[in-house]
JSON list of C-alpha atoms in Angstrom, two decimals:
[
{"chain": "Z", "resi": 1, "resn": "MET", "atom": "CA", "xyz": [129.51, -120.82, -64.73]},
{"chain": "Z", "resi": 2, "resn": "THR", "atom": "CA", "xyz": [132.62, -119.33, -66.37]},
{"chain": "Z", "resi": 3, "resn": "LYS", "atom": "CA", "xyz": [130.90, -115.98, -66.99]},
{"chain": "Z", "resi": 4, "resn": "ARG", "atom": "CA", "xyz": [129.83, -115.83, -63.37]},
{"chain": "Z", "resi": 5, "resn": "LEU", "atom": "CA", "xyz": [133.39, -116.59, -62.20]},
{"chain": "Z", "resi": 6, "resn": "ILE", "atom": "CA", "xyz": [134.83, -113.88, -64.47]},
{"chain": "Z", "resi": 7, "resn": "PHE", "atom": "CA", "xyz": [132.22, -111.41, -63.23]},
{"chain": "Z", "resi": 8, "resn": "THR", "atom": "CA", "xyz": [133.01, -112.25, -59.58]},
{"chain": "Z", "resi": 9, "resn": "VAL", "atom": "CA", "xyz": [136.76, -111.84, -60.11]},
{"chain": "Z", "resi": 10, "resn": "PHE", "atom": "CA", "xyz": [136.18, -108.54, -61.90]},
{"chain": "Z", "resi": 11, "resn": "LEU", "atom": "CA", "xyz": [133.92, -107.34, -59.09]},
{"chain": "Z", "resi": 12, "resn": "ILE", "atom": "CA", "xyz": [136.48, -108.24, -56.42]},
{"chain": "Z", "resi": 13, "resn": "LEU", "atom": "CA", "xyz": [139.28, -106.49, -58.32]},
{"chain": "Z", "resi": 14, "resn": "PHE", "atom": "CA", "xyz": [137.13, -103.39, -58.86]},
{"chain": "Z", "resi": 15, "resn": "GLN", "atom": "CA", "xyz": [136.24, -103.20, -55.16]},
{"chain": "Z", "resi": 16, "resn": "GLY", "atom": "CA", "xyz": [139.88, -103.69, -54.16]},
{"chain": "Z", "resi": 17, "resn": "ILE", "atom": "CA", "xyz": [141.07, -100.93, -56.47]},
{"chain": "Z", "resi": 18, "resn": "SER", "atom": "CA", "xyz": [138.29, -98.62, -55.24]},
{"chain": "Z", "resi": 19, "resn": "LEU", "atom": "CA", "xyz": [139.14, -99.17, -51.58]},
{"chain": "Z", "resi": 20, "resn": "PHE", "atom": "CA", "xyz": [142.88, -98.76, -52.19]},
{"chain": "Z", "resi": 21, "resn": "SER", "atom": "CA", "xyz": [142.43, -95.52, -54.14]},
{"chain": "Z", "resi": 22, "resn": "MET", "atom": "CA", "xyz": [140.14, -94.07, -51.45]},
{"chain": "Z", "resi": 23, "resn": "THR", "atom": "CA", "xyz": [142.86, -94.47, -48.84]},
{"chain": "Z", "resi": 24, "resn": "LEU", "atom": "CA", "xyz": [145.26, -92.61, -51.12]},
{"chain": "Z", "resi": 25, "resn": "TRP", "atom": "CA", "xyz": [142.83, -89.71, -51.57]},
{"chain": "Z", "resi": 26, "resn": "ALA", "atom": "CA", "xyz": [142.20, -89.44, -47.85]},
{"chain": "Z", "resi": 27, "resn": "GLY", "atom": "CA", "xyz": [145.79, -88.40, -47.06]},
{"chain": "Z", "resi": 28, "resn": "ASN", "atom": "CA", "xyz": [145.78, -85.46, -49.47]},
{"chain": "Z", "resi": 29, "resn": "LYS", "atom": "CA", "xyz": [143.20, -83.34, -47.66]},
{"chain": "Z", "resi": 30, "resn": "GLU", "atom": "CA", "xyz": [145.66, -82.05, -45.05]},
{"chain": "Z", "resi": 31, "resn": "HIS", "atom": "CA", "xyz": [148.25, -81.21, -47.70]},
{"chain": "Z", "resi": 32, "resn": "VAL", "atom": "CA", "xyz": [145.69, -79.39, -49.86]},
{"chain": "Z", "resi": 33, "resn": "GLU", "atom": "CA", "xyz": [144.36, -77.37, -46.90]},
{"chain": "Z", "resi": 34, "resn": "LYS", "atom": "CA", "xyz": [147.91, -76.35, -45.89]},
{"chain": "Z", "resi": 35, "resn": "ARG", "atom": "CA", "xyz": [148.74, -75.34, -49.46]},
{"chain": "Z", "resi": 36, "resn": "VAL", "atom": "CA", "xyz": [145.55, -73.25, -49.72]},
{"chain": "Z", "resi": 37, "resn": "LYS", "atom": "CA", "xyz": [146.43, -71.43, -46.49]},
{"chain": "Z", "resi": 38, "resn": "ASP", "atom": "CA", "xyz": [149.99, -70.81, -47.74]},
{"chain": "Z", "resi": 39, "resn": "LEU", "atom": "CA", "xyz": [148.74, -69.44, -51.07]},
{"chain": "Z", "resi": 40, "resn": "ASP", "atom": "CA", "xyz": [146.15, -67.24, -49.35]},
{"chain": "Z", "resi": 41, "resn": "HIS", "atom": "CA", "xyz": [148.84, -65.80, -47.06]},
{"chain": "Z", "resi": 42, "resn": "MET", "atom": "CA", "xyz": [151.17, -65.19, -50.02]},
{"chain": "Z", "resi": 43, "resn": "ASN", "atom": "CA", "xyz": [148.37, -63.51, -51.99]},
{"chain": "Z", "resi": 44, "resn": "LYS", "atom": "CA", "xyz": [147.61, -61.12, -49.12]},
{"chain": "Z", "resi": 45, "resn": "GLU", "atom": "CA", "xyz": [151.29, -60.18, -48.81]},
{"chain": "Z", "resi": 46, "resn": "ILE", "atom": "CA", "xyz": [151.58, -59.51, -52.54]},
{"chain": "Z", "resi": 47, "resn": "VAL", "atom": "CA", "xyz": [148.43, -57.37, -52.69]},
{"chain": "Z", "resi": 48, "resn": "GLN", "atom": "CA", "xyz": [149.48, -55.35, -49.61]},
{"chain": "Z", "resi": 49, "resn": "GLY", "atom": "CA", "xyz": [152.68, -54.47, -51.50]},
{"chain": "Z", "resi": 50, "resn": "PHE", "atom": "CA", "xyz": [150.77, -52.69, -54.27]},
{"chain": "Z", "resi": 51, "resn": "PRO", "atom": "CA", "xyz": [150.56, -48.88, -53.95]},
{"chain": "Z", "resi": 52, "resn": "ASP", "atom": "CA", "xyz": [147.17, -47.16, -53.96]},
{"chain": "Z", "resi": 53, "resn": "ILE", "atom": "CA", "xyz": [145.03, -50.12, -52.95]},
{"chain": "Z", "resi": 54, "resn": "PRO", "atom": "CA", "xyz": [141.38, -49.10, -53.35]},
{"chain": "Z", "resi": 55, "resn": "GLN", "atom": "CA", "xyz": [139.06, -49.58, -50.41]},
{"chain": "Z", "resi": 56, "resn": "TYR", "atom": "CA", "xyz": [136.43, -50.73, -52.88]},
{"chain": "Z", "resi": 57, "resn": "GLY", "atom": "CA", "xyz": [137.33, -52.26, -56.21]},
{"chain": "Z", "resi": 58, "resn": "THR", "atom": "CA", "xyz": [139.25, -55.16, -57.66]},
{"chain": "Z", "resi": 59, "resn": "ILE", "atom": "CA", "xyz": [142.88, -56.08, -58.06]},
{"chain": "Z", "resi": 60, "resn": "GLU", "atom": "CA", "xyz": [143.91, -58.63, -60.64]},
{"chain": "Z", "resi": 61, "resn": "TYR", "atom": "CA", "xyz": [147.47, -59.74, -61.27]},
{"chain": "Z", "resi": 62, "resn": "LYS", "atom": "CA", "xyz": [149.56, -62.45, -62.86]},
{"chain": "Z", "resi": 63, "resn": "ALA", "atom": "CA", "xyz": [152.84, -63.47, -61.32]},
{"chain": "Z", "resi": 64, "resn": "HIS", "atom": "CA", "xyz": [155.59, -66.04, -61.45]},
{"chain": "Z", "resi": 65, "resn": "VAL", "atom": "CA", "xyz": [156.48, -67.44, -58.05]},
{"chain": "Z", "resi": 66, "resn": "LYS", "atom": "CA", "xyz": [159.75, -69.30, -57.57]},
{"chain": "Z", "resi": 67, "resn": "ASP", "atom": "CA", "xyz": [161.47, -70.69, -54.51]},
{"chain": "Z", "resi": 68, "resn": "GLY", "atom": "CA", "xyz": [164.21, -68.39, -53.30]},
{"chain": "Z", "resi": 69, "resn": "GLU", "atom": "CA", "xyz": [166.83, -68.61, -50.58]},
{"chain": "Z", "resi": 70, "resn": "LYS", "atom": "CA", "xyz": [164.75, -66.49, -48.18]},
{"chain": "Z", "resi": 71, "resn": "GLY", "atom": "CA", "xyz": [161.29, -67.68, -49.22]},
{"chain": "Z", "resi": 72, "resn": "PRO", "atom": "CA", "xyz": [159.25, -67.33, -52.39]},
{"chain": "Z", "resi": 73, "resn": "LYS", "atom": "CA", "xyz": [160.46, -64.90, -55.05]},
{"chain": "Z", "resi": 74, "resn": "VAL", "atom": "CA", "xyz": [157.54, -63.16, -56.76]},
{"chain": "Z", "resi": 75, "resn": "GLU", "atom": "CA", "xyz": [157.76, -61.53, -60.19]},
{"chain": "Z", "resi": 76, "resn": "ILE", "atom": "CA", "xyz": [154.63, -59.53, -61.13]},
{"chain": "Z", "resi": 77, "resn": "LEU", "atom": "CA", "xyz": [153.91, -59.91, -64.85]},
{"chain": "Z", "resi": 78, "resn": "GLU", "atom": "CA", "xyz": [150.61, -58.00, -65.17]},
{"chain": "Z", "resi": 79, "resn": "LYS", "atom": "CA", "xyz": [148.56, -55.91, -62.76]},
{"chain": "Z", "resi": 80, "resn": "THR", "atom": "CA", "xyz": [145.16, -54.23, -63.06]},
{"chain": "Z", "resi": 81, "resn": "ILE", "atom": "CA", "xyz": [143.60, -52.15, -60.30]},
{"chain": "Z", "resi": 82, "resn": "GLU", "atom": "CA", "xyz": [140.03, -50.97, -60.80]},
{"chain": "Z", "resi": 83, "resn": "MET", "atom": "CA", "xyz": [138.53, -48.43, -58.46]},
{"chain": "Z", "resi": 84, "resn": "GLY", "atom": "CA", "xyz": [135.03, -49.23, -57.30]},
{"chain": "Z", "resi": 85, "resn": "ARG", "atom": "CA", "xyz": [132.49, -47.41, -55.28]},
{"chain": "Z", "resi": 86, "resn": "GLU", "atom": "CA", "xyz": [130.95, -48.21, -51.97]},
{"chain": "Z", "resi": 87, "resn": "THR", "atom": "CA", "xyz": [127.66, -50.02, -52.20]},
{"chain": "Z", "resi": 88, "resn": "LYS", "atom": "CA", "xyz": [125.22, -50.10, -49.33]},
{"chain": "Z", "resi": 89, "resn": "THR", "atom": "CA", "xyz": [122.85, -52.96, -48.84]},
{"chain": "Z", "resi": 90, "resn": "GLN", "atom": "CA", "xyz": [119.33, -52.24, -47.77]},
{"chain": "Z", "resi": 91, "resn": "GLU", "atom": "CA", "xyz": [117.68, -54.45, -45.19]}
]
């Protein structure tokens, strides 16, 4: 009887914690989606500022981004631009 009571209490606590934590996770989706959009926009602005952007190829960079008075302040630490070539897909 005691083992069954302990198991029941444990089960109720586990379910309560699970339900409570799910409601906390649910509110983060909007914040994460907004942050992803902000970072995508910032990335596009940074890449457009590079000279000689190849039409085909890759651009890799590392940067420090800090909050500034007029928006984010970006400091480029490393940058690699590799020229590619156009590839055509056959159908």
